[in-house]
Amino acid sequence: MEFKEAKNKFVQTWGALGSQWGINKTMAQIHALLMVSHEPVSMEDIMEELQISRGNASMNLRALMDWGIVYKEYKAGERREFFTAEKDLDELAVKISRERSKREIKPALKVLKEVSSIQSDNTEAEKHFVDQTTKLYDFVLKADNVLDKITEYKDNWLAKLVVKIMK
Amino acid sequence: MEFKEAKNKFVQTWGALGSQWGINKTMAQIHALLMVSHEPVSMEDIMEELQISRGNASMNLRALMDWGIVYKEYKAGERREFFTAEKDLDELAVKISRERSKREIKPALKVLKEVSSIQSDNTEAEKHFVDQTTKLYDFVLKADNVLDKITEYKDNWLAKLVVKIMK
DNA sequence: ACAAACTTTCATTTTTTTTTGAAAGTTTAA
DNA sequence: TTAAACTTTCAAAAAAAAATGAAAGTTTGT
């Protein structure tokens, strides 16, 4: 396999993985492309390499910057903008965790708390509902807190976790 | 808020959360419904409660059973089939992790290994590609192994992890 | 202030994913 | 063996998500 082929395969795979985890394919592909590029890439080049429209490129780059995992760069004497990806994988994991927690888990927790707080009558069905949603709330809250803590370590959290777990 | 409303809100929220994580909405909704039901539910009732077609119910129940988080139950003297969800949250997390690892992470790892193994020429671009994909491979492999190890604990792995992390 | 060079927005189109429902399949009981 | 009661399958339809591209917006240099 040669370079170009390998690069393309990587971009496609990363895109597919993104889709499976609820991240739009193009967004994941742009991220993949930037991660393996050793120097900043212009929007024009991204459009060319991924064969996508200007609008698509623009919107997905914006989204990636909102996630904090892609940065704009300005080159001296160049009018157009270039982009780079966060390449430190610990940092990348931390940022993705934070965003998903903020956008998806926290709101879900709020609902779980609400619905588990109905005062249950005496029916079996209601008792079970309150019991199960309360357990779910506790579980998700705990998991979310672990994520928080883990990502506080920031540097090399995964390696440190490995040591703790594998021992 | 009363029971019926709370139950509906929970089902909708779980469905939305599923979508955001790449799980089809109906599948997540059926799972939510079964999780908070204190007794087995028939396909007829699922269709009725979620307002979905027979085919949809059938296919998503099959998928949930393939994931190992929903079970068929037979009631004595009843022709039709009933369904229950895995209600132990540790067990649920373990099963979901295992499936996602098997279906999505392992195949991605295989590709990462392939593409990071091209013998790089001397260009900066190729060196960076090999370096970055190698790092990514190592990172994902390690994370996947941690998941494996964690879920081997099985009982109360989250609580045990909390102790390790928070200390 | 102007215009060139570039980026963003968003209504419309395209693609992808999900859902439907009717036909085919299965199981059970008589 | 037949038929009733139920489930599964899958081609077609519908819905949802993503992509396009042209117009509007912005920035920079003169």
PDB file of N, CA and C in Angstrom, chain B residues 21-101:
ATOM      1  N   TRP B  21     -25.790   8.996  19.800  1.00  0.00           N
ATOM      2  CA  TRP B  21     -24.661   8.074  19.924  1.00  0.00           C
ATOM      3  C   TRP B  21     -24.707   6.981  18.871  1.00  0.00           C
ATOM      4  N   GLY B  22     -25.449   7.254  17.790  1.00  0.00           N
ATOM      5  CA  GLY B  22     -25.426   6.320  16.671  1.00  0.00           C
ATOM      6  C   GLY B  22     -26.287   5.083  16.837  1.00  0.00           C
ATOM      7  N   ILE B  23     -27.289   5.168  17.717  1.00  0.00           N
ATOM      8  CA  ILE B  23     -28.200   4.032  17.881  1.00  0.00           C
ATOM      9  C   ILE B  23     -29.573   4.489  17.420  1.00  0.00           C
ATOM     10  N   ASN B  24     -30.222   3.669  16.624  1.00  0.00           N
ATOM     11  CA  ASN B  24     -31.451   4.192  16.051  1.00  0.00           C
ATOM     12  C   ASN B  24     -32.504   4.468  17.115  1.00  0.00           C
ATOM     13  N   LYS B  25     -33.244   5.527  16.880  1.00  0.00           N
ATOM     14  CA  LYS B  25     -34.135   6.089  17.885  1.00  0.00           C
ATOM     15  C   LYS B  25     -35.137   5.069  18.426  1.00  0.00           C
ATOM     16  N   THR B  26     -35.768   4.348  17.492  1.00  0.00           N
ATOM     17  CA  THR B  26     -36.767   3.371  17.924  1.00  0.00           C
ATOM     18  C   THR B  26     -36.149   2.285  18.790  1.00  0.00           C
ATOM     19  N   MET B  27     -34.979   1.849  18.410  1.00  0.00           N
ATOM     20  CA  MET B  27     -34.292   0.819  19.181  1.00  0.00           C
ATOM     21  C   MET B  27     -34.068   1.293  20.616  1.00  0.00           C
ATOM     22  N   ALA B  28     -33.606   2.519  20.743  1.00  0.00           N
ATOM     23  CA  ALA B  28     -33.369   3.069  22.081  1.00  0.00           C
ATOM     24  C   ALA B  28     -34.679   3.249  22.841  1.00  0.00           C
ATOM     25  N   GLN B  29     -35.727   3.638  22.131  1.00  0.00           N
ATOM     26  CA  GLN B  29     -37.018   3.836  22.787  1.00  0.00           C
ATOM     27  C   GLN B  29     -37.596   2.518  23.304  1.00  0.00           C
ATOM     28  N   ILE B  30     -37.488   1.483  22.468  1.00  0.00           N
ATOM     29  CA  ILE B  30     -37.988   0.178  22.912  1.00  0.00           C
ATOM     30  C   ILE B  30     -37.219  -0.254  24.152  1.00  0.00           C
ATOM     31  N   HIS B  31     -35.913  -0.061  24.104  1.00  0.00           N
ATOM     32  CA  HIS B  31     -35.097  -0.440  25.249  1.00  0.00           C
ATOM     33  C   HIS B  31     -35.509   0.328  26.500  1.00  0.00           C
ATOM     34  N   ALA B  32     -35.736   1.627  26.327  1.00  0.00           N
ATOM     35  CA  ALA B  32     -36.158   2.456  27.460  1.00  0.00           C
ATOM     36  C   ALA B  32     -37.470   1.937  28.036  1.00  0.00           C
ATOM     37  N   LEU B  33     -38.398   1.681  27.140  1.00  0.00           N
ATOM     38  CA  LEU B  33     -39.718   1.206  27.570  1.00  0.00           C
ATOM     39  C   LEU B  33     -39.612  -0.083  28.375  1.00  0.00           C
ATOM     40  N   LEU B  34     -38.809  -1.001  27.868  1.00  0.00           N
ATOM     41  CA  LEU B  34     -38.678  -2.292  28.554  1.00  0.00           C
ATOM     42  C   LEU B  34     -37.958  -2.143  29.889  1.00  0.00           C
ATOM     43  N   MET B  35     -36.990  -1.230  29.923  1.00  0.00           N
ATOM     44  CA  MET B  35     -36.225  -1.057  31.172  1.00  0.00           C
ATOM     45  C   MET B  35     -37.084  -0.590  32.328  1.00  0.00           C
ATOM     46  N   VAL B  36     -38.059   0.228  32.034  1.00  0.00           N
ATOM     47  CA  VAL B  36     -38.880   0.752  33.131  1.00  0.00           C
ATOM     48  C   VAL B  36     -40.203   0.002  33.297  1.00  0.00           C
ATOM     49  N   SER B  37     -40.352  -1.089  32.539  1.00  0.00           N
ATOM     50  CA  SER B  37     -41.568  -1.893  32.704  1.00  0.00           C
ATOM     51  C   SER B  37     -41.316  -2.990  33.717  1.00  0.00           C
ATOM     52  N   HIS B  38     -42.178  -3.101  34.681  1.00  0.00           N
ATOM     53  CA  HIS B  38     -41.885  -4.087  35.722  1.00  0.00           C
ATOM     54  C   HIS B  38     -42.252  -5.488  35.321  1.00  0.00           C
ATOM     55  N   GLU B  39     -42.966  -5.631  34.201  1.00  0.00           N
ATOM     56  CA  GLU B  39     -43.212  -6.992  33.723  1.00  0.00           C
ATOM     57  C   GLU B  39     -43.070  -7.060  32.205  1.00  0.00           C
ATOM     58  N   PRO B  40     -42.860  -8.270  31.680  1.00  0.00           N
ATOM     59  CA  PRO B  40     -42.644  -8.460  30.255  1.00  0.00           C
ATOM     60  C   PRO B  40     -43.730  -7.786  29.412  1.00  0.00           C
ATOM     61  N   VAL B  41     -43.333  -7.286  28.254  1.00  0.00           N
ATOM     62  CA  VAL B  41     -44.242  -6.545  27.389  1.00  0.00           C
ATOM     63  C   VAL B  41     -44.355  -7.264  26.045  1.00  0.00           C
ATOM     64  N   SER B  42     -45.549  -7.316  25.514  1.00  0.00           N
ATOM     65  CA  SER B  42     -45.756  -7.984  24.220  1.00  0.00           C
ATOM     66  C   SER B  42     -45.435  -7.027  23.078  1.00  0.00           C
ATOM     67  N   MET B  43     -45.217  -7.596  21.899  1.00  0.00           N
ATOM     68  CA  MET B  43     -44.915  -6.767  20.749  1.00  0.00           C
ATOM     69  C   MET B  43     -46.081  -5.829  20.478  1.00  0.00           C
ATOM     70  N   GLU B  44     -47.271  -6.358  20.601  1.00  0.00           N
ATOM     71  CA  GLU B  44     -48.488  -5.557  20.414  1.00  0.00           C
ATOM     72  C   GLU B  44     -48.444  -4.295  21.279  1.00  0.00           C
ATOM     73  N   ASP B  45     -48.091  -4.471  22.537  1.00  0.00           N
ATOM     74  CA  ASP B  45     -48.072  -3.337  23.469  1.00  0.00           C
ATOM     75  C   ASP B  45     -46.976  -2.333  23.122  1.00  0.00           C
ATOM     76  N   ILE B  46     -45.838  -2.852  22.668  1.00  0.00           N
ATOM     77  CA  ILE B  46     -44.749  -1.961  22.267  1.00  0.00           C
ATOM     78  C   ILE B  46     -45.193  -1.103  21.090  1.00  0.00           C
ATOM     79  N   MET B  47     -45.802  -1.759  20.108  1.00  0.00           N
ATOM     80  CA  MET B  47     -46.310  -1.042  18.932  1.00  0.00           C
ATOM     81  C   MET B  47     -47.287   0.052  19.340  1.00  0.00           C
ATOM     82  N   GLU B  48     -48.161  -0.323  20.226  1.00  0.00           N
ATOM     83  CA  GLU B  48     -49.194   0.596  20.711  1.00  0.00           C
ATOM     84  C   GLU B  48     -48.569   1.784  21.450  1.00  0.00           C
ATOM     85  N   GLU B  49     -47.685   1.495  22.384  1.00  0.00           N
ATOM     86  CA  GLU B  49     -47.117   2.570  23.213  1.00  0.00           C
ATOM     87  C   GLU B  49     -46.235   3.514  22.414  1.00  0.00           C
ATOM     88  N   LEU B  50     -45.463   2.964  21.480  1.00  0.00           N
ATOM     89  CA  LEU B  50     -44.548   3.820  20.725  1.00  0.00           C
ATOM     90  C   LEU B  50     -45.119   4.242  19.381  1.00  0.00           C
ATOM     91  N   GLN B  51     -46.311   3.747  19.069  1.00  0.00           N
ATOM     92  CA  GLN B  51     -46.932   4.095  17.777  1.00  0.00           C
ATOM     93  C   GLN B  51     -46.015   3.766  16.607  1.00  0.00           C
ATOM     94  N   ILE B  52     -45.592   2.525  16.568  1.00  0.00           N
ATOM     95  CA  ILE B  52     -44.740   2.089  15.458  1.00  0.00           C
ATOM     96  C   ILE B  52     -45.331   0.836  14.816  1.00  0.00           C
ATOM     97  N   SER B  53     -44.841   0.547  13.621  1.00  0.00           N
ATOM     98  CA  SER B  53     -45.378  -0.597  12.875  1.00  0.00           C
ATOM     99  C   SER B  53     -44.832  -1.920  13.420  1.00  0.00           C
ATOM    100  N   ARG B  54     -45.505  -2.986  13.007  1.00  0.00           N
ATOM    101  CA  ARG B  54     -45.097  -4.324  13.411  1.00  0.00           C
ATOM    102  C   ARG B  54     -43.678  -4.641  12.939  1.00  0.00           C
ATOM    103  N   GLY B  55     -43.392  -4.307  11.684  1.00  0.00           N
ATOM    104  CA  GLY B  55     -42.075  -4.602  11.132  1.00  0.00           C
ATOM    105  C   GLY B  55     -40.962  -3.893  11.884  1.00  0.00           C
ATOM    106  N   ASN B  56     -41.209  -2.648  12.153  1.00  0.00           N
ATOM    107  CA  ASN B  56     -40.238  -1.850  12.901  1.00  0.00           C
ATOM    108  C   ASN B  56     -39.984  -2.461  14.280  1.00  0.00           C
ATOM    109  N   ALA B  57     -41.046  -2.774  14.973  1.00  0.00           N
ATOM    110  CA  ALA B  57     -40.919  -3.381  16.303  1.00  0.00           C
ATOM    111  C   ALA B  57     -40.134  -4.687  16.216  1.00  0.00           C
ATOM    112  N   SER B  58     -40.497  -5.506  15.259  1.00  0.00           N
ATOM    113  CA  SER B  58     -39.847  -6.806  15.119  1.00  0.00           C
ATOM    114  C   SER B  58     -38.356  -6.661  14.848  1.00  0.00           C
ATOM    115  N   MET B  59     -37.999  -5.792  13.910  1.00  0.00           N
ATOM    116  CA  MET B  59     -36.587  -5.648  13.554  1.00  0.00           C
ATOM    117  C   MET B  59     -35.753  -5.073  14.692  1.00  0.00           C
ATOM    118  N   ASN B  60     -36.309  -4.116  15.383  1.00  0.00           N
ATOM    119  CA  ASN B  60     -35.519  -3.506  16.453  1.00  0.00           C
ATOM    120  C   ASN B  60     -35.428  -4.394  17.685  1.00  0.00           C
ATOM    121  N   LEU B  61     -36.456  -5.199  17.912  1.00  0.00           N
ATOM    122  CA  LEU B  61     -36.360  -6.161  19.004  1.00  0.00           C
ATOM    123  C   LEU B  61     -35.283  -7.197  18.695  1.00  0.00           C
ATOM    124  N   ARG B  62     -35.254  -7.625  17.452  1.00  0.00           N
ATOM    125  CA  ARG B  62     -34.202  -8.563  17.027  1.00  0.00           C
ATOM    126  C   ARG B  62     -32.810  -7.942  17.268  1.00  0.00           C
ATOM    127  N   ALA B  63     -32.658  -6.673  16.868  1.00  0.00           N
ATOM    128  CA  ALA B  63     -31.372  -6.009  17.056  1.00  0.00           C
ATOM    129  C   ALA B  63     -31.009  -5.933  18.546  1.00  0.00           C
ATOM    130  N   LEU B  64     -31.971  -5.592  19.370  1.00  0.00           N
ATOM    131  CA  LEU B  64     -31.706  -5.501  20.815  1.00  0.00           C
ATOM    132  C   LEU B  64     -31.316  -6.858  21.387  1.00  0.00           C
ATOM    133  N   MET B  65     -31.939  -7.917  20.862  1.00  0.00           N
ATOM    134  CA  MET B  65     -31.573  -9.251  21.337  1.00  0.00           C
ATOM    135  C   MET B  65     -30.179  -9.626  20.853  1.00  0.00           C
ATOM    136  N   ASP B  66     -29.849  -9.213  19.622  1.00  0.00           N
ATOM    137  CA  ASP B  66     -28.485  -9.450  19.120  1.00  0.00           C
ATOM    138  C   ASP B  66     -27.442  -8.762  20.002  1.00  0.00           C
ATOM    139  N   TRP B  67     -27.793  -7.612  20.517  1.00  0.00           N
ATOM    140  CA  TRP B  67     -26.885  -6.909  21.426  1.00  0.00           C
ATOM    141  C   TRP B  67     -26.842  -7.586  22.796  1.00  0.00           C
ATOM    142  N   GLY B  68     -27.785  -8.482  23.023  1.00  0.00           N
ATOM    143  CA  GLY B  68     -27.815  -9.189  24.307  1.00  0.00           C
ATOM    144  C   GLY B  68     -28.361  -8.365  25.458  1.00  0.00           C
ATOM    145  N   ILE B  69     -29.165  -7.348  25.146  1.00  0.00           N
ATOM    146  CA  ILE B  69     -29.686  -6.524  26.238  1.00  0.00           C
ATOM    147  C   ILE B  69     -31.212  -6.569  26.339  1.00  0.00           C
ATOM    148  N   VAL B  70     -31.811  -7.402  25.500  1.00  0.00           N
ATOM    149  CA  VAL B  70     -33.265  -7.641  25.623  1.00  0.00           C
ATOM    150  C   VAL B  70     -33.487  -9.137  25.457  1.00  0.00           C
ATOM    151  N   TYR B  71     -34.389  -9.675  26.255  1.00  0.00           N
ATOM    152  CA  TYR B  71     -34.653 -11.113  26.212  1.00  0.00           C
ATOM    153  C   TYR B  71     -36.103 -11.410  25.858  1.00  0.00           C
ATOM    154  N   LYS B  72     -36.294 -12.536  25.173  1.00  0.00           N
ATOM    155  CA  LYS B  72     -37.639 -13.042  24.912  1.00  0.00           C
ATOM    156  C   LYS B  72     -38.088 -13.817  26.132  1.00  0.00           C
ATOM    157  N   GLU B  73     -39.355 -13.704  26.426  1.00  0.00           N
ATOM    158  CA  GLU B  73     -39.899 -14.541  27.500  1.00  0.00           C
ATOM    159  C   GLU B  73     -41.172 -15.209  27.029  1.00  0.00           C
ATOM    160  N   TYR B  74     -41.357 -16.410  27.489  1.00  0.00           N
ATOM    161  CA  TYR B  74     -42.588 -17.097  27.141  1.00  0.00           C
ATOM    162  C   TYR B  74     -43.418 -17.228  28.386  1.00  0.00           C
ATOM    163  N   LYS B  75     -44.694 -16.878  28.243  1.00  0.00           N
ATOM    164  CA  LYS B  75     -45.580 -17.046  29.393  1.00  0.00           C
ATOM    165  C   LYS B  75     -46.377 -18.325  29.212  1.00  0.00           C
ATOM    166  N   ALA B  76     -46.495 -19.083  30.274  1.00  0.00           N
ATOM    167  CA  ALA B  76     -47.247 -20.336  30.214  1.00  0.00           C
ATOM    168  C   ALA B  76     -48.651 -20.058  29.692  1.00  0.00           C
ATOM    169  N   GLY B  77     -49.061 -20.883  28.740  1.00  0.00           N
ATOM    170  CA  GLY B  77     -50.422 -20.761  28.232  1.00  0.00           C
ATOM    171  C   GLY B  77     -50.656 -19.582  27.307  1.00  0.00           C
ATOM    172  N   GLU B  78     -49.593 -18.843  26.993  1.00  0.00           N
ATOM    173  CA  GLU B  78     -49.742 -17.693  26.090  1.00  0.00           C
ATOM    174  C   GLU B  78     -49.029 -17.999  24.786  1.00  0.00           C
ATOM    175  N   ARG B  79     -49.674 -17.708  23.718  1.00  0.00           N
ATOM    176  CA  ARG B  79     -49.054 -17.958  22.430  1.00  0.00           C
ATOM    177  C   ARG B  79     -48.002 -16.896  22.123  1.00  0.00           C
ATOM    178  N   ARG B  80     -48.354 -15.654  22.394  1.00  0.00           N
ATOM    179  CA  ARG B  80     -47.420 -14.623  21.942  1.00  0.00           C
ATOM    180  C   ARG B  80     -46.190 -14.472  22.836  1.00  0.00           C
ATOM    181  N   GLU B  81     -45.212 -13.768  22.291  1.00  0.00           N
ATOM    182  CA  GLU B  81     -43.940 -13.630  22.967  1.00  0.00           C
ATOM    183  C   GLU B  81     -43.901 -12.315  23.736  1.00  0.00           C
ATOM    184  N   PHE B  82     -43.176 -12.358  24.830  1.00  0.00           N
ATOM    185  CA  PHE B  82     -43.015 -11.141  25.627  1.00  0.00           C
ATOM    186  C   PHE B  82     -41.542 -10.800  25.690  1.00  0.00           C
ATOM    187  N   PHE B  83     -41.266  -9.548  25.993  1.00  0.00           N
ATOM    188  CA  PHE B  83     -39.870  -9.102  26.012  1.00  0.00           C
ATOM    189  C   PHE B  83     -39.541  -8.370  27.309  1.00  0.00           C
ATOM    190  N   THR B  84     -38.313  -8.571  27.757  1.00  0.00           N
ATOM    191  CA  THR B  84     -37.808  -7.848  28.930  1.00  0.00           C
ATOM    192  C   THR B  84     -36.429  -7.300  28.616  1.00  0.00           C
ATOM    193  N   ALA B  85     -36.056  -6.226  29.291  1.00  0.00           N
ATOM    194  CA  ALA B  85     -34.715  -5.672  29.107  1.00  0.00           C
ATOM    195  C   ALA B  85     -33.818  -6.095  30.257  1.00  0.00           C
ATOM    196  N   GLU B  86     -32.537  -6.156  29.954  1.00  0.00           N
ATOM    197  CA  GLU B  86     -31.527  -6.294  30.997  1.00  0.00           C
ATOM    198  C   GLU B  86     -31.694  -5.101  31.925  1.00  0.00           C
ATOM    199  N   LYS B  87     -31.884  -5.347  33.192  1.00  0.00           N
ATOM    200  CA  LYS B  87     -32.122  -4.219  34.091  1.00  0.00           C
ATOM    201  C   LYS B  87     -30.935  -3.890  34.978  1.00  0.00           C
ATOM    202  N   ASP B  88     -30.007  -4.818  35.067  1.00  0.00           N
ATOM    203  CA  ASP B  88     -28.786  -4.569  35.837  1.00  0.00           C
ATOM    204  C   ASP B  88     -27.887  -3.642  35.020  1.00  0.00           C
ATOM    205  N   LEU B  89     -27.636  -2.456  35.547  1.00  0.00           N
ATOM    206  CA  LEU B  89     -26.943  -1.444  34.748  1.00  0.00           C
ATOM    207  C   LEU B  89     -25.478  -1.775  34.502  1.00  0.00           C
ATOM    208  N   ASP B  90     -24.835  -2.442  35.451  1.00  0.00           N
ATOM    209  CA  ASP B  90     -23.459  -2.875  35.216  1.00  0.00           C
ATOM    210  C   ASP B  90     -23.416  -3.831  34.036  1.00  0.00           C
ATOM    211  N   GLU B  91     -24.320  -4.773  34.085  1.00  0.00           N
ATOM    212  CA  GLU B  91     -24.395  -5.768  33.022  1.00  0.00           C
ATOM    213  C   GLU B  91     -24.699  -5.092  31.678  1.00  0.00           C
ATOM    214  N   LEU B  92     -25.597  -4.140  31.717  1.00  0.00           N
ATOM    215  CA  LEU B  92     -25.954  -3.404  30.497  1.00  0.00           C
ATOM    216  C   LEU B  92     -24.737  -2.710  29.900  1.00  0.00           C
ATOM    217  N   ALA B  93     -24.002  -2.005  30.750  1.00  0.00           N
ATOM    218  CA  ALA B  93     -22.813  -1.276  30.288  1.00  0.00           C
ATOM    219  C   ALA B  93     -21.784  -2.249  29.713  1.00  0.00           C
ATOM    220  N   VAL B  94     -21.599  -3.352  30.393  1.00  0.00           N
ATOM    221  CA  VAL B  94     -20.641  -4.360  29.927  1.00  0.00           C
ATOM    222  C   VAL B  94     -21.021  -4.853  28.538  1.00  0.00           C
ATOM    223  N   LYS B  95     -22.287  -5.164  28.360  1.00  0.00           N
ATOM    224  CA  LYS B  95     -22.714  -5.723  27.072  1.00  0.00           C
ATOM    225  C   LYS B  95     -22.604  -4.708  25.946  1.00  0.00           C
ATOM    226  N   ILE B  96     -22.988  -3.476  26.242  1.00  0.00           N
ATOM    227  CA  ILE B  96     -22.886  -2.444  25.207  1.00  0.00           C
ATOM    228  C   ILE B  96     -21.425  -2.215  24.828  1.00  0.00           C
ATOM    229  N   SER B  97     -20.555  -2.143  25.837  1.00  0.00           N
ATOM    230  CA  SER B  97     -19.127  -1.957  25.552  1.00  0.00           C
ATOM    231  C   SER B  97     -18.588  -3.079  24.690  1.00  0.00           C
ATOM    232  N   ARG B  98     -18.916  -4.291  25.057  1.00  0.00           N
ATOM    233  CA  ARG B  98     -18.409  -5.445  24.313  1.00  0.00           C
ATOM    234  C   ARG B  98     -18.831  -5.409  22.868  1.00  0.00           C
ATOM    235  N   GLU B  99     -20.106  -5.137  22.645  1.00  0.00           N
ATOM    236  CA  GLU B  99     -20.596  -5.124  21.264  1.00  0.00           C
ATOM    237  C   GLU B  99     -19.955  -4.020  20.443  1.00  0.00           C
ATOM    238  N   ARG B 100     -19.875  -2.833  21.043  1.00  0.00           N
ATOM    239  CA  ARG B 100     -19.303  -1.721  20.271  1.00  0.00           C
ATOM    240  C   ARG B 100     -17.827  -1.988  19.993  1.00  0.00           C
ATOM    241  N   SER B 101     -17.155  -2.583  20.940  1.00  0.00           N
ATOM    242  CA  SER B 101     -15.759  -2.924  20.712  1.00  0.00           C
ATOM    243  C   SER B 101     -15.651  -3.906  19.555  1.00  0.00           C
TER     244      SER B 101
END
